[in-house]
């Protein structure tokens, strides 16, 4: 394997159509001159250049566009594609998107619930971006392993890190490592076909599941656990997950939160779906909502509408149709407020038997409200524990600053601190909060900052080889990238496999099978 350390070697450049005249001294950036009678005309044209590059023991002569800003984006989820979309507003910029999975779209493919197909329509926009002649997707390339960030920075004028939050926040309580305890992130990855989670095999033979957390991901997991399997048959949920859910014995799902109804992190859309879930009824304790009517008068409208729906569901008598539906329901879900997990309790066989919870009360007001223990404890029996207390990003490369406490790359408006030419967008920039629209706005801002820096001359001058150099480097390391046209072949295969069972697609979940289908 060639060394990962490489540098520009013997810079030399000339117009593609003729060799450099003897004695010429070429320079780079906006002041390239070639001493011949046509120099003025050549300066005013967008010319191709040849650059000699050394990668380890290899020396390459690469053709590049002299005035083309070469930019790469790491990550092909919403943050990556929205950043690329904004960067392409520059009339000459070329953007390469690198992705460690063989397939694109990140959280849209692997995070959005299978029964929310309308959210995945954003893939159409991302596909249009990928089809641009100045944009390229390169999957099956893991930055930090197959190629380093310093190597990307040598090959491109700017690098944007948009790789999202690939890990989950640990509970950090005793018993977290027991069988039958897993993260909601892994569970979501399992039913959505994320390769690293395809062999999760959750045990759904129990009656009760506990989800620790009260955000949208927690509600997604609860909804998938309780949705009648026949309602999922026409979605893109994986075949393996659907088979396990058909055999599920889970009848009750509790969602546990440290604080109260005014602090839940889910949105009204997800709550309404749970309330209307076929075959399931809600369990809410009216005592948790005492005095809430007066408190919600001053809160922002979205929070007020959400809390009012919770309040009505908990305290008001349902209408005849809803009452009949709930009376016949065989499954149930409930919200347990003011409870903080202390320990996953083991059963005699060494598996999990329940969760020990500390009863809490609230102190402070507004955003400063926090849960403090009262000293009381209670045990909640269950057979499955799913932690949903947040996602977090990982450091991608030792050369990139990283705040391990906040789980983000330190930055100012997307500019990575103390590293000129390096940027970030999405969750790795601001933390795992917000919806896809939030990420769009955030990513556009990073793109805007980068283009401003480019216009102001703050990025490296002179030509950069971009993917041509990285391709040679990857080839020397035995890495075969997957192009967007390759992905479209995999896409067609998934759609064809799904047609036989009435599904929009049957996702491929094994990267090796994907590469075999492509002849890699």
mmCIF file of C-alpha atoms in Angstrom, residues 6-354:
data_model
loop_
_atom_site.group_PDB
_atom_site.id
_atom_site.type_symbol
_atom_site.label_atom_id
_atom_site.label_comp_id
_atom_site.label_asym_id
_atom_site.label_seq_id
_atom_site.Cartn_x
_atom_site.Cartn_y
_atom_site.Cartn_z
ATOM 1 C CA UNK A 6 1.783 12.932 -0.292
ATOM 2 C CA UNK A 7 2.535 16.436 -1.521
ATOM 3 C CA UNK A 8 2.576 18.558 -4.633
ATOM 4 C CA UNK A 9 5.750 17.877 -6.563
ATOM 5 C CA UNK A 10 7.527 19.802 -9.268
ATOM 6 C CA UNK A 11 4.645 22.210 -10.035
ATOM 7 C CA UNK A 12 4.693 22.902 -13.753
ATOM 8 C CA UNK A 13 1.906 24.173 -15.933
ATOM 9 C CA UNK A 14 1.286 25.110 -19.532
ATOM 10 C CA UNK A 15 -1.559 25.426 -22.050
ATOM 11 C CA UNK A 16 -2.667 21.995 -23.083
ATOM 12 C CA UNK A 17 -2.145 22.673 -26.794
ATOM 13 C CA UNK A 18 1.563 23.464 -26.695
ATOM 14 C CA UNK A 19 4.646 22.853 -24.567
ATOM 15 C CA UNK A 20 6.119 25.656 -22.440
ATOM 16 C CA UNK A 21 8.637 27.802 -24.281
ATOM 17 C CA UNK A 22 12.234 27.463 -23.167
ATOM 18 C CA UNK A 23 13.103 29.760 -20.285
ATOM 19 C CA UNK A 24 9.499 30.413 -19.301
ATOM 20 C CA UNK A 25 8.639 30.746 -15.595
ATOM 21 C CA UNK A 26 5.002 29.864 -15.044
ATOM 22 C CA UNK A 27 3.181 31.044 -11.922
ATOM 23 C CA UNK A 28 -0.291 30.254 -10.633
ATOM 24 C CA UNK A 29 -3.598 31.838 -9.642
ATOM 25 C CA UNK A 30 -4.911 34.868 -11.472
ATOM 26 C CA UNK A 31 -1.492 35.880 -12.810
ATOM 27 C CA UNK A 32 -0.466 32.863 -14.871
ATOM 28 C CA UNK A 33 1.634 33.998 -17.814
ATOM 29 C CA UNK A 34 3.090 32.036 -20.671
ATOM 30 C CA UNK A 35 5.642 34.061 -22.608
ATOM 31 C CA UNK A 36 4.517 33.782 -26.190
ATOM 32 C CA UNK A 37 2.703 36.173 -28.548
ATOM 33 C CA UNK A 38 -0.712 34.863 -27.504
ATOM 34 C CA UNK A 39 -0.243 35.479 -23.768
ATOM 35 C CA UNK A 40 -2.946 38.148 -23.521
ATOM 36 C CA UNK A 41 -5.555 35.968 -25.213
ATOM 37 C CA UNK A 42 -4.565 32.992 -23.080
ATOM 38 C CA UNK A 43 -5.002 34.980 -19.878
ATOM 39 C CA UNK A 44 -8.556 35.847 -20.859
ATOM 40 C CA UNK A 45 -9.594 32.280 -21.589
ATOM 41 C CA UNK A 46 -10.463 29.477 -19.224
ATOM 42 C CA UNK A 47 -7.567 27.131 -19.973
ATOM 43 C CA UNK A 48 -6.778 23.539 -19.141
ATOM 44 C CA UNK A 49 -3.536 23.060 -17.241
ATOM 45 C CA UNK A 50 -1.288 20.096 -16.626
ATOM 46 C CA UNK A 51 -0.017 19.564 -13.101
ATOM 47 C CA UNK A 52 2.616 17.084 -11.991
ATOM 48 C CA UNK A 53 1.700 15.510 -8.654
ATOM 49 C CA UNK A 54 3.531 13.062 -6.417
ATOM 50 C CA UNK A 55 1.427 10.581 -4.407
ATOM 51 C CA UNK A 56 3.696 8.380 -2.358
ATOM 52 C CA UNK A 57 5.935 6.678 -4.938
ATOM 53 C CA UNK A 58 3.719 7.682 -7.871
ATOM 54 C CA UNK A 59 4.189 10.715 -10.081
ATOM 55 C CA UNK A 60 1.161 11.798 -12.096
ATOM 56 C CA UNK A 61 0.610 14.367 -14.804
ATOM 57 C CA UNK A 62 -2.974 15.581 -14.404
ATOM 58 C CA UNK A 63 -5.145 17.755 -16.627
ATOM 59 C CA UNK A 64 -7.126 20.316 -14.645
ATOM 60 C CA UNK A 65 -9.088 23.487 -15.238
ATOM 61 C CA UNK A 66 -6.957 26.439 -14.234
ATOM 62 C CA UNK A 67 -9.797 28.602 -12.928
ATOM 63 C CA UNK A 68 -12.085 25.901 -11.567
ATOM 64 C CA UNK A 69 -12.551 26.035 -7.775
ATOM 65 C CA UNK A 70 -12.266 22.426 -6.642
ATOM 66 C CA UNK A 71 -14.347 21.756 -3.517
ATOM 67 C CA UNK A 72 -15.148 18.522 -1.760
ATOM 68 C CA UNK A 73 -17.933 17.687 0.677
ATOM 69 C CA UNK A 74 -17.617 14.781 3.103
ATOM 70 C CA UNK A 75 -21.017 13.160 3.673
ATOM 71 C CA UNK A 76 -23.983 12.704 1.329
ATOM 72 C CA UNK A 77 -26.881 13.257 3.686
ATOM 73 C CA UNK A 78 -29.037 16.393 3.707
ATOM 74 C CA UNK A 79 -26.176 18.573 5.010
ATOM 75 C CA UNK A 80 -23.811 17.371 2.305
ATOM 76 C CA UNK A 81 -26.215 17.704 -0.603
ATOM 77 C CA UNK A 82 -27.631 21.062 0.498
ATOM 78 C CA UNK A 83 -24.101 22.410 0.908
ATOM 79 C CA UNK A 84 -23.186 21.176 -2.568
ATOM 80 C CA UNK A 85 -26.368 22.681 -3.989
ATOM 81 C CA UNK A 86 -25.416 26.123 -2.704
ATOM 82 C CA UNK A 87 -21.783 25.838 -3.786
ATOM 83 C CA UNK A 88 -22.882 25.113 -7.343
ATOM 84 C CA UNK A 89 -24.277 28.639 -7.491
ATOM 85 C CA UNK A 90 -20.686 29.581 -8.316
ATOM 86 C CA UNK A 91 -20.641 29.346 -12.122
ATOM 87 C CA UNK A 92 -17.344 27.429 -12.316
ATOM 88 C CA UNK A 93 -17.072 25.491 -9.052
ATOM 89 C CA UNK A 94 -16.781 21.708 -9.173
ATOM 90 C CA UNK A 95 -18.008 19.773 -6.128
ATOM 91 C CA UNK A 96 -17.131 16.177 -5.230
ATOM 92 C CA UNK A 97 -19.224 14.465 -2.533
ATOM 93 C CA UNK A 98 -17.540 11.614 -0.637
ATOM 94 C CA UNK A 99 -19.589 9.039 1.268
ATOM 95 C CA UNK A 100 -18.448 6.012 3.273
ATOM 96 C CA UNK A 101 -21.552 3.978 2.353
ATOM 97 C CA UNK A 102 -21.877 2.676 -1.226
ATOM 98 C CA UNK A 103 -25.230 4.494 -1.417
ATOM 99 C CA UNK A 104 -26.113 8.178 -0.970
ATOM 100 C CA UNK A 105 -28.609 10.246 1.049
ATOM 101 C CA UNK A 106 -27.519 9.473 4.607
ATOM 102 C CA UNK A 107 -30.212 10.123 7.199
ATOM 103 C CA UNK A 108 -32.944 10.408 4.559
ATOM 104 C CA UNK A 109 -32.362 6.770 3.615
ATOM 105 C CA UNK A 110 -31.262 5.390 6.983
ATOM 106 C CA UNK A 111 -33.048 7.631 9.498
ATOM 107 C CA UNK A 112 -36.446 8.681 8.144
ATOM 108 C CA UNK A 113 -39.134 6.196 9.199
ATOM 109 C CA UNK A 114 -40.377 3.863 6.446
ATOM 110 C CA UNK A 115 -43.972 5.024 6.985
ATOM 111 C CA UNK A 116 -42.944 8.630 6.220
ATOM 112 C CA UNK A 117 -42.297 8.370 2.457
ATOM 113 C CA UNK A 118 -43.245 12.001 1.855
ATOM 114 C CA UNK A 119 -40.193 13.140 3.846
ATOM 115 C CA UNK A 120 -37.972 11.164 1.473
ATOM 116 C CA UNK A 121 -39.136 13.180 -1.546
ATOM 117 C CA UNK A 122 -36.174 15.468 -0.914
ATOM 118 C CA UNK A 123 -34.106 12.738 -2.589
ATOM 119 C CA UNK A 124 -35.436 14.060 -5.919
ATOM 120 C CA UNK A 125 -33.764 17.413 -5.232
ATOM 121 C CA UNK A 126 -30.508 15.728 -4.234
ATOM 122 C CA UNK A 127 -30.590 13.648 -7.409
ATOM 123 C CA UNK A 128 -30.864 16.798 -9.516
ATOM 124 C CA UNK A 129 -27.779 18.160 -7.746
ATOM 125 C CA UNK A 130 -25.866 14.918 -8.360
ATOM 126 C CA UNK A 131 -26.775 15.063 -12.063
ATOM 127 C CA UNK A 132 -25.095 18.454 -12.434
ATOM 128 C CA UNK A 133 -22.101 18.317 -14.736
ATOM 129 C CA UNK A 134 -20.095 20.065 -12.024
ATOM 130 C CA UNK A 135 -20.977 17.668 -9.206
ATOM 131 C CA UNK A 136 -19.884 14.077 -8.589
ATOM 132 C CA UNK A 137 -20.763 11.500 -5.930
ATOM 133 C CA UNK A 138 -18.127 9.046 -4.751
ATOM 134 C CA UNK A 139 -19.440 6.381 -2.401
ATOM 135 C CA UNK A 140 -17.592 3.550 -0.673
ATOM 136 C CA UNK A 141 -14.889 6.025 0.397
ATOM 137 C CA UNK A 142 -14.396 6.443 4.135
ATOM 138 C CA UNK A 143 -12.622 9.681 4.958
ATOM 139 C CA UNK A 144 -10.249 9.109 7.837
ATOM 140 C CA UNK A 145 -9.536 5.547 6.702
ATOM 141 C CA UNK A 146 -9.292 5.412 2.892
ATOM 142 C CA UNK A 147 -8.163 9.009 2.536
ATOM 143 C CA UNK A 148 -7.243 11.587 5.161
ATOM 144 C CA UNK A 149 -8.519 15.128 5.561
ATOM 145 C CA UNK A 150 -5.006 16.595 4.975
ATOM 146 C CA UNK A 151 -4.878 14.691 1.674
ATOM 147 C CA UNK A 152 -8.247 16.137 0.676
ATOM 148 C CA UNK A 153 -7.082 19.628 1.629
ATOM 149 C CA UNK A 154 -4.037 19.218 -0.621
ATOM 150 C CA UNK A 155 -6.217 18.182 -3.565
ATOM 151 C CA UNK A 156 -9.018 20.762 -3.174
ATOM 152 C CA UNK A 157 -9.295 24.488 -2.634
ATOM 153 C CA UNK A 158 -11.777 23.861 0.196
ATOM 154 C CA UNK A 159 -13.148 20.894 2.157
ATOM 155 C CA UNK A 160 -16.559 20.808 3.872
ATOM 156 C CA UNK A 161 -17.222 18.203 6.577
ATOM 157 C CA UNK A 162 -20.920 17.255 6.567
ATOM 158 C CA UNK A 163 -20.793 13.693 7.840
ATOM 159 C CA UNK A 164 -23.485 14.041 10.500
ATOM 160 C CA UNK A 165 -23.821 12.256 13.837
ATOM 161 C CA UNK A 166 -22.865 8.611 13.458
ATOM 162 C CA UNK A 167 -23.013 7.600 17.112
ATOM 163 C CA UNK A 168 -25.476 7.681 20.023
ATOM 164 C CA UNK A 169 -25.138 9.193 23.453
ATOM 165 C CA UNK A 170 -24.613 6.544 26.104
ATOM 166 C CA UNK A 171 -26.863 6.333 29.167
ATOM 167 C CA UNK A 172 -23.805 5.771 31.383
ATOM 168 C CA UNK A 173 -25.765 3.718 33.906
ATOM 169 C CA UNK A 174 -25.161 0.195 35.276
ATOM 170 C CA UNK A 175 -26.652 -2.570 33.140
ATOM 171 C CA UNK A 176 -26.472 -0.646 29.887
ATOM 172 C CA UNK A 177 -24.360 -3.444 28.412
ATOM 173 C CA UNK A 178 -26.918 -6.210 29.152
ATOM 174 C CA UNK A 179 -28.486 -8.239 26.318
ATOM 175 C CA UNK A 180 -31.750 -6.665 25.229
ATOM 176 C CA UNK A 181 -30.473 -3.114 25.679
ATOM 177 C CA UNK A 182 -29.619 -1.138 22.544
ATOM 178 C CA UNK A 183 -29.707 2.376 21.194
ATOM 179 C CA UNK A 184 -32.713 3.686 19.315
ATOM 180 C CA UNK A 185 -30.238 4.775 16.651
ATOM 181 C CA UNK A 186 -29.176 1.161 16.066
ATOM 182 C CA UNK A 187 -32.823 0.020 16.057
ATOM 183 C CA UNK A 188 -33.710 2.667 13.457
ATOM 184 C CA UNK A 189 -30.674 1.654 11.400
ATOM 185 C CA UNK A 190 -31.784 -1.986 11.612
ATOM 186 C CA UNK A 191 -35.292 -1.464 10.210
ATOM 187 C CA UNK A 192 -34.025 1.082 7.656
ATOM 188 C CA UNK A 193 -31.229 -1.091 6.257
ATOM 189 C CA UNK A 194 -28.105 0.633 7.588
ATOM 190 C CA UNK A 195 -25.392 -1.939 6.818
ATOM 191 C CA UNK A 196 -23.688 -1.724 10.203
ATOM 192 C CA UNK A 197 -26.971 -2.578 11.971
ATOM 193 C CA UNK A 198 -28.295 -5.283 9.661
ATOM 194 C CA UNK A 199 -27.442 -8.089 12.107
ATOM 195 C CA UNK A 200 -28.903 -6.416 15.217
ATOM 196 C CA UNK A 201 -31.593 -9.104 15.843
ATOM 197 C CA UNK A 202 -33.623 -7.320 18.573
ATOM 198 C CA UNK A 203 -35.535 -9.644 20.903
ATOM 199 C CA UNK A 204 -39.218 -8.709 20.617
ATOM 200 C CA UNK A 205 -40.502 -11.742 22.513
ATOM 201 C CA UNK A 206 -41.379 -9.627 25.564
ATOM 202 C CA UNK A 207 -44.643 -7.915 26.481
ATOM 203 C CA UNK A 208 -43.247 -4.502 27.434
ATOM 204 C CA UNK A 209 -40.587 -2.248 25.916
ATOM 205 C CA UNK A 210 -39.155 0.879 27.504
ATOM 206 C CA UNK A 211 -37.746 3.733 25.435
ATOM 207 C CA UNK A 212 -35.597 6.153 27.403
ATOM 208 C CA UNK A 213 -36.208 9.501 25.745
ATOM 209 C CA UNK A 214 -39.120 11.571 24.478
ATOM 210 C CA UNK A 215 -38.012 12.955 21.123
ATOM 211 C CA UNK A 216 -39.104 12.271 17.555
ATOM 212 C CA UNK A 217 -36.765 9.286 17.231
ATOM 213 C CA UNK A 218 -38.300 7.756 20.379
ATOM 214 C CA UNK A 219 -41.796 8.199 18.921
ATOM 215 C CA UNK A 220 -40.680 6.738 15.576
ATOM 216 C CA UNK A 221 -39.388 3.625 17.336
ATOM 217 C CA UNK A 222 -42.543 3.293 19.446
ATOM 218 C CA UNK A 223 -44.732 3.675 16.372
ATOM 219 C CA UNK A 224 -42.825 1.030 14.403
ATOM 220 C CA UNK A 225 -43.002 -1.378 17.373
ATOM 221 C CA UNK A 226 -46.776 -0.946 17.694
ATOM 222 C CA UNK A 227 -47.883 -0.513 14.072
ATOM 223 C CA UNK A 228 -49.729 -3.569 12.705
ATOM 224 C CA UNK A 229 -47.201 -5.273 10.377
ATOM 225 C CA UNK A 230 -49.662 -5.270 7.473
ATOM 226 C CA UNK A 231 -49.493 -1.458 7.545
ATOM 227 C CA UNK A 232 -45.727 -1.630 6.955
ATOM 228 C CA UNK A 233 -45.830 -4.120 4.076
ATOM 229 C CA UNK A 234 -46.090 -1.357 1.472
ATOM 230 C CA UNK A 235 -43.157 0.655 2.840
ATOM 231 C CA UNK A 236 -39.414 0.337 2.238
ATOM 232 C CA UNK A 237 -38.769 -1.276 5.637
ATOM 233 C CA UNK A 238 -36.296 -4.118 5.226
ATOM 234 C CA UNK A 239 -37.529 -7.654 4.665
ATOM 235 C CA UNK A 240 -35.660 -8.925 7.738
ATOM 236 C CA UNK A 241 -37.116 -6.244 10.033
ATOM 237 C CA UNK A 242 -40.654 -6.842 8.783
ATOM 238 C CA UNK A 243 -40.259 -10.559 9.476
ATOM 239 C CA UNK A 244 -39.174 -9.920 13.069
ATOM 240 C CA UNK A 245 -41.974 -7.385 13.650
ATOM 241 C CA UNK A 246 -44.540 -9.905 12.431
ATOM 242 C CA UNK A 247 -43.444 -12.214 15.265
ATOM 243 C CA UNK A 248 -43.306 -9.424 17.868
ATOM 244 C CA UNK A 249 -45.089 -9.943 21.184
ATOM 245 C CA UNK A 250 -44.614 -6.354 22.353
ATOM 246 C CA UNK A 251 -47.953 -4.976 23.529
ATOM 247 C CA UNK A 252 -46.950 -1.971 25.623
ATOM 248 C CA UNK A 253 -44.311 0.704 25.032
ATOM 249 C CA UNK A 254 -43.351 3.260 27.674
ATOM 250 C CA UNK A 255 -41.488 6.449 26.718
ATOM 251 C CA UNK A 256 -39.629 7.825 29.734
ATOM 252 C CA UNK A 257 -38.493 11.421 30.186
ATOM 253 C CA UNK A 258 -36.626 13.219 32.983
ATOM 254 C CA UNK A 259 -38.779 16.336 32.744
ATOM 255 C CA UNK A 260 -42.447 17.101 32.147
ATOM 256 C CA UNK A 261 -45.018 17.600 29.361
ATOM 257 C CA UNK A 262 -43.782 21.140 28.639
ATOM 258 C CA UNK A 263 -40.285 19.866 27.878
ATOM 259 C CA UNK A 264 -40.946 16.968 25.486
ATOM 260 C CA UNK A 265 -38.736 17.059 22.395
ATOM 261 C CA UNK A 266 -41.127 15.499 19.859
ATOM 262 C CA UNK A 267 -43.319 17.527 17.507
ATOM 263 C CA UNK A 268 -47.072 17.665 17.136
ATOM 264 C CA UNK A 269 -47.079 15.692 13.877
ATOM 265 C CA UNK A 270 -45.425 12.673 15.498
ATOM 266 C CA UNK A 271 -47.681 12.926 18.564
ATOM 267 C CA UNK A 272 -50.823 13.033 16.437
ATOM 268 C CA UNK A 273 -49.679 9.924 14.579
ATOM 269 C CA UNK A 274 -49.279 8.080 17.881
ATOM 270 C CA UNK A 275 -52.703 9.140 19.135
ATOM 271 C CA UNK A 276 -54.296 7.927 15.884
ATOM 272 C CA UNK A 277 -52.232 4.727 15.611
ATOM 273 C CA UNK A 278 -54.485 1.806 14.618
ATOM 274 C CA UNK A 279 -54.861 -0.842 17.293
ATOM 275 C CA UNK A 280 -53.143 1.189 20.015
ATOM 276 C CA UNK A 281 -54.331 3.457 22.812
ATOM 277 C CA UNK A 282 -52.463 6.149 24.798
ATOM 278 C CA UNK A 283 -51.798 5.957 28.541
ATOM 279 C CA UNK A 284 -51.343 9.403 30.095
ATOM 280 C CA UNK A 285 -51.651 10.249 33.794
ATOM 281 C CA UNK A 286 -53.852 13.345 34.303
ATOM 282 C CA UNK A 287 -51.847 14.148 37.447
ATOM 283 C CA UNK A 288 -48.827 14.953 35.259
ATOM 284 C CA UNK A 289 -50.804 17.799 33.695
ATOM 285 C CA UNK A 290 -52.126 19.576 36.801
ATOM 286 C CA UNK A 291 -51.728 23.357 36.548
ATOM 287 C CA UNK A 292 -50.449 23.106 32.977
ATOM 288 C CA UNK A 293 -53.347 25.068 31.457
ATOM 289 C CA UNK A 294 -52.128 28.306 33.011
ATOM 290 C CA UNK A 295 -48.466 27.680 32.207
ATOM 291 C CA UNK A 296 -48.949 27.267 28.470
ATOM 292 C CA UNK A 297 -50.470 30.703 27.928
ATOM 293 C CA UNK A 298 -47.098 32.369 27.455
ATOM 294 C CA UNK A 299 -45.191 29.661 25.572
ATOM 295 C CA UNK A 300 -44.487 29.891 21.806
ATOM 296 C CA UNK A 301 -47.362 28.796 19.564
ATOM 297 C CA UNK A 302 -45.875 25.460 18.351
ATOM 298 C CA UNK A 303 -45.161 24.388 21.930
ATOM 299 C CA UNK A 304 -48.599 25.584 23.029
ATOM 300 C CA UNK A 305 -50.414 23.561 20.347
ATOM 301 C CA UNK A 306 -48.386 20.458 21.187
ATOM 302 C CA UNK A 307 -49.065 20.746 24.918
ATOM 303 C CA UNK A 308 -52.775 21.419 24.352
ATOM 304 C CA UNK A 309 -53.037 18.184 22.356
ATOM 305 C CA UNK A 310 -51.300 16.283 25.156
ATOM 306 C CA UNK A 311 -53.565 17.929 27.719
ATOM 307 C CA UNK A 312 -56.771 17.063 25.817
ATOM 308 C CA UNK A 313 -55.664 13.466 25.314
ATOM 309 C CA UNK A 314 -54.817 13.066 29.003
ATOM 310 C CA UNK A 315 -57.780 14.821 30.612
ATOM 311 C CA UNK A 316 -60.749 14.942 28.225
ATOM 312 C CA UNK A 317 -63.206 12.176 27.449
ATOM 313 C CA UNK A 318 -62.621 10.919 23.885
ATOM 314 C CA UNK A 319 -65.353 11.107 21.256
ATOM 315 C CA UNK A 320 -67.469 8.004 20.516
ATOM 316 C CA UNK A 321 -65.389 6.869 17.529
ATOM 317 C CA UNK A 322 -62.071 7.337 19.294
ATOM 318 C CA UNK A 323 -63.385 5.750 22.487
ATOM 319 C CA UNK A 324 -64.493 2.669 20.553
ATOM 320 C CA UNK A 325 -61.146 2.406 18.818
ATOM 321 C CA UNK A 326 -59.213 2.669 22.075
ATOM 322 C CA UNK A 327 -61.515 0.183 23.831
ATOM 323 C CA UNK A 328 -60.777 -2.449 21.185
ATOM 324 C CA UNK A 329 -57.034 -1.744 21.023
ATOM 325 C CA UNK A 330 -54.747 -4.660 21.841
ATOM 326 C CA UNK A 331 -51.656 -2.510 22.261
ATOM 327 C CA UNK A 332 -50.813 0.624 24.258
ATOM 328 C CA UNK A 333 -48.178 3.318 24.619
ATOM 329 C CA UNK A 334 -47.579 5.730 27.457
ATOM 330 C CA UNK A 335 -45.488 8.715 28.493
ATOM 331 C CA UNK A 336 -43.778 8.504 31.898
ATOM 332 C CA UNK A 337 -42.732 11.986 32.989
ATOM 333 C CA UNK A 338 -40.406 13.073 35.802
ATOM 334 C CA UNK A 339 -38.365 9.851 35.712
ATOM 335 C CA UNK A 340 -34.592 9.512 35.265
ATOM 336 C CA UNK A 341 -32.997 6.098 34.506
ATOM 337 C CA UNK A 342 -30.547 4.894 37.160
ATOM 338 C CA UNK A 343 -29.954 1.249 36.301
ATOM 339 C CA UNK A 344 -31.024 -1.496 33.927
ATOM 340 C CA UNK A 345 -32.031 -4.347 36.211
ATOM 341 C CA UNK A 346 -30.713 -7.821 35.375
ATOM 342 C CA UNK A 347 -32.840 -10.959 35.524
ATOM 343 C CA UNK A 348 -31.521 -14.202 37.039
ATOM 344 C CA UNK A 349 -30.423 -15.365 33.575
ATOM 345 C CA UNK A 350 -28.254 -12.265 33.131
ATOM 346 C CA UNK A 351 -30.561 -10.461 30.696
ATOM 347 C CA UNK A 352 -32.614 -7.335 31.393
ATOM 348 C CA UNK A 353 -35.717 -7.396 33.598
ATOM 349 C CA UNK A 354 -36.565 -3.735 33.978
#
